[in-house]
PDB file of C-alpha atoms and ligand atoms in Angstrom:
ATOM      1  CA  UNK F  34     -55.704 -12.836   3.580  1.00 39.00           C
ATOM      2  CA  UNK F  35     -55.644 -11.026   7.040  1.00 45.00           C
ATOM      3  CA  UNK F  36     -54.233  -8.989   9.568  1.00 74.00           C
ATOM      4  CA  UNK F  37     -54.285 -11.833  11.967  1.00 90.00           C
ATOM      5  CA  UNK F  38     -50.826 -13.249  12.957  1.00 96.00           C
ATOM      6  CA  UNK F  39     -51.432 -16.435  12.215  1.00 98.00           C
ATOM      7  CA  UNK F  40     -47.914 -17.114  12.727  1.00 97.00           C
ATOM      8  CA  UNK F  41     -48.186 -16.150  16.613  1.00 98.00           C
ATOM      9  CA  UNK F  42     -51.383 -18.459  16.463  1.00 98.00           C
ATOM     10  CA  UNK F  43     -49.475 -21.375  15.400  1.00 98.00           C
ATOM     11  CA  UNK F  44     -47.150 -20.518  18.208  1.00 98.00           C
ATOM     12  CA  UNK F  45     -50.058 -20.688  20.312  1.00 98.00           C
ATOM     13  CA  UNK F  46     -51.155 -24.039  19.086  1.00 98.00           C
ATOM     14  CA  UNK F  47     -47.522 -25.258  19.686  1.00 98.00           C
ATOM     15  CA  UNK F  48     -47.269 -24.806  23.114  1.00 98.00           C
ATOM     16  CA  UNK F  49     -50.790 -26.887  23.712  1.00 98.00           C
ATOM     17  CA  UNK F  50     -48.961 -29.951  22.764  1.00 98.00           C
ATOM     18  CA  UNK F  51     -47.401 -30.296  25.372  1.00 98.00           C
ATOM     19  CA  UNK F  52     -50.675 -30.144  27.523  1.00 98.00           C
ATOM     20  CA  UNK F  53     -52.167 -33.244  25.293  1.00 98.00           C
ATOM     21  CA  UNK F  54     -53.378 -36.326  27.139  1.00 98.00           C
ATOM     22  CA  UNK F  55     -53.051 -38.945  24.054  1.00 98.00           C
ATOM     23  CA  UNK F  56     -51.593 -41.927  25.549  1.00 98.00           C
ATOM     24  CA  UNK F  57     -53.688 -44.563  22.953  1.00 98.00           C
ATOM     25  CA  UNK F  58     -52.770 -42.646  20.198  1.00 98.00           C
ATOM     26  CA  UNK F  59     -49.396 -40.822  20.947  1.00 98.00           C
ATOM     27  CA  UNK F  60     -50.265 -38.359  18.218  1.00 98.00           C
ATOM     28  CA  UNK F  61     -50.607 -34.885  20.252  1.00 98.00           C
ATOM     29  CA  UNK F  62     -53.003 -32.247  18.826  1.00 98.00           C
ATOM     30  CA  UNK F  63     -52.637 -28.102  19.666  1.00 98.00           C
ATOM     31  CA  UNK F  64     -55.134 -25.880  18.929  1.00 98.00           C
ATOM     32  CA  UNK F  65     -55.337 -21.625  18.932  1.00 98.00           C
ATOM     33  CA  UNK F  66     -58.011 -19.623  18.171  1.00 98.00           C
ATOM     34  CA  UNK F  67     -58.847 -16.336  18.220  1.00 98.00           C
ATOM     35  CA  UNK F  68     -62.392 -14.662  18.774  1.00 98.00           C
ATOM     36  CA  UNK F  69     -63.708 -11.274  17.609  1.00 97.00           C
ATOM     37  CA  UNK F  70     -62.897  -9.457  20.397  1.00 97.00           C
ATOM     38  CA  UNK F  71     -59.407 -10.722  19.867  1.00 96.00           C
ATOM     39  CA  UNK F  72     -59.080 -13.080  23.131  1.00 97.00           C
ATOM     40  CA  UNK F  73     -57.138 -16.273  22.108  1.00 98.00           C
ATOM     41  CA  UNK F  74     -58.438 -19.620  23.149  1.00 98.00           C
ATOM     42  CA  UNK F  75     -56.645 -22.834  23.321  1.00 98.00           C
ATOM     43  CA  UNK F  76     -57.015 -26.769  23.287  1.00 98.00           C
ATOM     44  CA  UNK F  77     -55.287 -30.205  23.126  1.00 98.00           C
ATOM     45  CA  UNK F  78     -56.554 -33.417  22.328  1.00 98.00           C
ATOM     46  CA  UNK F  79     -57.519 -35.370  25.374  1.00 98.00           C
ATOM     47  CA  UNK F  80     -58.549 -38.867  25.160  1.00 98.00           C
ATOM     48  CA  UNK F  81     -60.182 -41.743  26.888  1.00 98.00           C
ATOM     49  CA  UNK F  82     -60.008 -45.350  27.690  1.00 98.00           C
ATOM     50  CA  UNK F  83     -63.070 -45.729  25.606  1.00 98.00           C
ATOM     51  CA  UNK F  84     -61.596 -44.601  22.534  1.00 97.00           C
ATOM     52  CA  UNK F  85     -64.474 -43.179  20.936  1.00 96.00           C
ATOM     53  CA  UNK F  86     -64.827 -40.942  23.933  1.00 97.00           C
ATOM     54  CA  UNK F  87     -61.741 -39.162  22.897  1.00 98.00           C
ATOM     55  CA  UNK F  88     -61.835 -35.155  22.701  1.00 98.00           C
ATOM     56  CA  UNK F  89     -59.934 -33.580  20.159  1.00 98.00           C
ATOM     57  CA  UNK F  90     -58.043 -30.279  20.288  1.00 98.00           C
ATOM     58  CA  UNK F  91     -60.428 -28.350  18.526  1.00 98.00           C
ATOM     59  CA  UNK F  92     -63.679 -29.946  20.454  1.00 98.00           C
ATOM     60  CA  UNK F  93     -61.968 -28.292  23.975  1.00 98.00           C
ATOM     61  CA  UNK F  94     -60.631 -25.101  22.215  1.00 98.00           C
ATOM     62  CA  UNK F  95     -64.356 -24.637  21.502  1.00 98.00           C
ATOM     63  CA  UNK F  96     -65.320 -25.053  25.223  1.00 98.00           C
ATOM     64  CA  UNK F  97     -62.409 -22.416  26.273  1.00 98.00           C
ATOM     65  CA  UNK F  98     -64.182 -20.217  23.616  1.00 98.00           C
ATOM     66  CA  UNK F  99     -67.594 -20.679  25.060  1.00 98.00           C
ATOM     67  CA  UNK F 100     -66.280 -20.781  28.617  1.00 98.00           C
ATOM     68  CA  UNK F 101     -64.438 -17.625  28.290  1.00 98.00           C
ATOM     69  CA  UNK F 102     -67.091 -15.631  27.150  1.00 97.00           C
ATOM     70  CA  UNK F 103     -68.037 -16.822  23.457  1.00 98.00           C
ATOM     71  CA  UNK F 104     -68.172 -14.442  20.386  1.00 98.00           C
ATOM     72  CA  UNK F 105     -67.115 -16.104  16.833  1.00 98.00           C
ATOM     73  CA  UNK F 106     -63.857 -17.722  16.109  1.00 98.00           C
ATOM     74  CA  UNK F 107     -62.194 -15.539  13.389  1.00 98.00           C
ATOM     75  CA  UNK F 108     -59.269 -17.969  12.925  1.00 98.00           C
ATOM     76  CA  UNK F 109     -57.644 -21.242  14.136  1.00 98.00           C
ATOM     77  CA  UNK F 110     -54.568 -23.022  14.066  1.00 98.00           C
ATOM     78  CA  UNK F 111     -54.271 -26.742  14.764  1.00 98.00           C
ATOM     79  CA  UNK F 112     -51.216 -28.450  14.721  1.00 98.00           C
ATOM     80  CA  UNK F 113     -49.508 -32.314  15.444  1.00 98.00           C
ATOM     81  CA  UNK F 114     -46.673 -33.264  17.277  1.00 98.00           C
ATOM     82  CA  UNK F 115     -44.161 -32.033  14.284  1.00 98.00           C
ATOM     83  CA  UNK F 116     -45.396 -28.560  14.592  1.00 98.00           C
ATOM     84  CA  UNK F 117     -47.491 -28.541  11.084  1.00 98.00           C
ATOM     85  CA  UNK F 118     -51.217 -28.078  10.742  1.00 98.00           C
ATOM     86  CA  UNK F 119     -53.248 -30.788  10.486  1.00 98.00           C
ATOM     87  CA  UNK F 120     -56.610 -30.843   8.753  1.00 96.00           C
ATOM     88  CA  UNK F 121     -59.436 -30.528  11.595  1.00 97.00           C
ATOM     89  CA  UNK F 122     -61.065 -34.078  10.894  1.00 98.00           C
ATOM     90  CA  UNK F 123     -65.343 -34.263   9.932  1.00 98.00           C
ATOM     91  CA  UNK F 124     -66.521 -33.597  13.084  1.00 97.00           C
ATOM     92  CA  UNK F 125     -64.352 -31.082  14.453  1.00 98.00           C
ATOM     93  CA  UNK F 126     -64.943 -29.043  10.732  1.00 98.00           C
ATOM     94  CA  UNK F 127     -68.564 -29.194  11.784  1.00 98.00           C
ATOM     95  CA  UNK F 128     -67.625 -27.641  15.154  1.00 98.00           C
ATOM     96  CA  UNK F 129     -65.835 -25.362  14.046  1.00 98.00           C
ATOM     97  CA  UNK F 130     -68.330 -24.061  11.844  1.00 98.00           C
ATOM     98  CA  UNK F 131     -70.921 -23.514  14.419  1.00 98.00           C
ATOM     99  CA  UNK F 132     -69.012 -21.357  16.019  1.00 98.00           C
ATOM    100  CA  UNK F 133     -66.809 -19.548  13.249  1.00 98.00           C
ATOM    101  CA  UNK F 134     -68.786 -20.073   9.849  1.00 98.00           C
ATOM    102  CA  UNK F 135     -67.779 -20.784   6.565  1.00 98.00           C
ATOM    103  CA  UNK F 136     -65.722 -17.273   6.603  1.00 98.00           C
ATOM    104  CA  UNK F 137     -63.307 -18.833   9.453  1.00 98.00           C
ATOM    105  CA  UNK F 138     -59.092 -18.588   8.601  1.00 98.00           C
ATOM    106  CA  UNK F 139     -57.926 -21.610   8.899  1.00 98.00           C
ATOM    107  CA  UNK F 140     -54.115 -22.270   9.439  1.00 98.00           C
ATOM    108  CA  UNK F 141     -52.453 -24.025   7.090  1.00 98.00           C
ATOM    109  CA  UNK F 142     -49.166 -24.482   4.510  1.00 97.00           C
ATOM    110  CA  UNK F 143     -48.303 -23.087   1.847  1.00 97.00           C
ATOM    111  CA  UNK F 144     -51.105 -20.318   2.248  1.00 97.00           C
ATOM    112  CA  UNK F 145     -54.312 -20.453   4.728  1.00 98.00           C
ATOM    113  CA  UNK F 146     -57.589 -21.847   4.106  1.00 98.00           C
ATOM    114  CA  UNK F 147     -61.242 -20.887   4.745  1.00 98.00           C
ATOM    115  CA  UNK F 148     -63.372 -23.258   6.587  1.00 98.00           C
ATOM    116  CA  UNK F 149     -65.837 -22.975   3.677  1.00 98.00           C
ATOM    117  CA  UNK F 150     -63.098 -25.282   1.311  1.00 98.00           C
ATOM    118  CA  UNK F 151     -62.947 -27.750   4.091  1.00 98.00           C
ATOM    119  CA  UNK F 152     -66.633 -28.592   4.689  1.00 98.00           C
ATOM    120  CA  UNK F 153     -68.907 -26.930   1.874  1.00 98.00           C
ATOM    121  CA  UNK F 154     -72.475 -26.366   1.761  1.00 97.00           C
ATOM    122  CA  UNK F 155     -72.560 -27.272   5.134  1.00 97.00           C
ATOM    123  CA  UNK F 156     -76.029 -27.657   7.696  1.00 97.00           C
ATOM    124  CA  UNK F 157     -75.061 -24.820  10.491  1.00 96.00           C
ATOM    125  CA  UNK F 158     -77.375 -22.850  12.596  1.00 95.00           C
ATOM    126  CA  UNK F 159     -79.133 -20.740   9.691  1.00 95.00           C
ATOM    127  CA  UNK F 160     -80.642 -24.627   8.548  1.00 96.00           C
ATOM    128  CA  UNK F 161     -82.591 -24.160  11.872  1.00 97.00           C
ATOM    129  CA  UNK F 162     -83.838 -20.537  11.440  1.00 93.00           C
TER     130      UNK F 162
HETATM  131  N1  THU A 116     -57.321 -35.308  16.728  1.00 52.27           N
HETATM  132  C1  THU A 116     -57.566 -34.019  17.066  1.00 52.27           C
HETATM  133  O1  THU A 116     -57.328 -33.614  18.214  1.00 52.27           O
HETATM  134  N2  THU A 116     -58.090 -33.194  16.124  1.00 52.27           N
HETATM  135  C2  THU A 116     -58.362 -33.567  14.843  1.00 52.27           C
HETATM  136  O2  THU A 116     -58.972 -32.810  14.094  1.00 52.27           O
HETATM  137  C3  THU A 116     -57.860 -34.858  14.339  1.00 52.27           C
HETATM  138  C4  THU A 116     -57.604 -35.869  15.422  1.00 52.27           C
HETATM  139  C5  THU A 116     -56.776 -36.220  17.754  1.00 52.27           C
HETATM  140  C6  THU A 116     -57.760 -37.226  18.252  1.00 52.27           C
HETATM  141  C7  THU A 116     -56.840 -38.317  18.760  1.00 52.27           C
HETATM  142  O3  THU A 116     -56.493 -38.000  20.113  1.00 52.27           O
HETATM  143  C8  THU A 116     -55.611 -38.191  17.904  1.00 52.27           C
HETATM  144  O4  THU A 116     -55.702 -36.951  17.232  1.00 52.27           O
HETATM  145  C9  THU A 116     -55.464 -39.310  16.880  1.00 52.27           C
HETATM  146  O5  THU A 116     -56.618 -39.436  16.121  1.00 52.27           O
END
């Protein structure tokens, strides 16, 4: 699909895990990115005593994105505490879209996904234009 390495990516993602903060939930979350000028970026979940406070891995993968510079995400890999990708959940799909569109590579097994498959037709930035 690419010339990315999304192999290294997942690498990437790996090694996040062991950054998470998920004592509630015990179920760590790594995430990788990389942006068009081909920085990577990185996140882990990190949650709260409020539960519904909680920030997934993709939610501050997005910050490092924005607070290293920003540019568009060109792919992502997100991963759980086995090491296999796990499917961004609603909100972080919506995130990720802002910031990657519908065109993003998204990690995954047997082959890699676009972000378009995992939240179609969705409201972005051009609904605002
Ligand atoms: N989680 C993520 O970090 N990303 C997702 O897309 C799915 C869920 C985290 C949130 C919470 O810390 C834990 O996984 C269990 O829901």
């Amino acid at each position: 699909m690419t010339d990315i390495d999304l192999a290294e990516l997942r690498q990437l993602a790996i090694a996040q895990l062991a950054q998470s903060y998920s004592p509630y939930s015990n179920f760590p979350v790594g995430a990788a990115g990389i942006a068009d000028d081909g920085r990577t970026v990185v996140g882990t979940n990190v949650e709260n005593a409020s539960y519904g406070l909680t920030l997934c891995a993709e939610c501050s993968m997005v910050s490092d994105l924005v607070r290293t510079g920003g540019g568009r995400l060109l792919a992502v890999s997100t991963v759980q505490g086995d090491e296999t990708p796990v499917a961004p959940c609603g909100r972080c799909r919506q995130l990720l879209f802002e910031h990657g569109g519908g065109g993003l590579i998204v990690d995954w097994d047997p082959e890699p996904l676009l972000l378009d498959a995992l939240i179609p037709e969705a409201f972005g930035p051009s609904n605002l234009a």
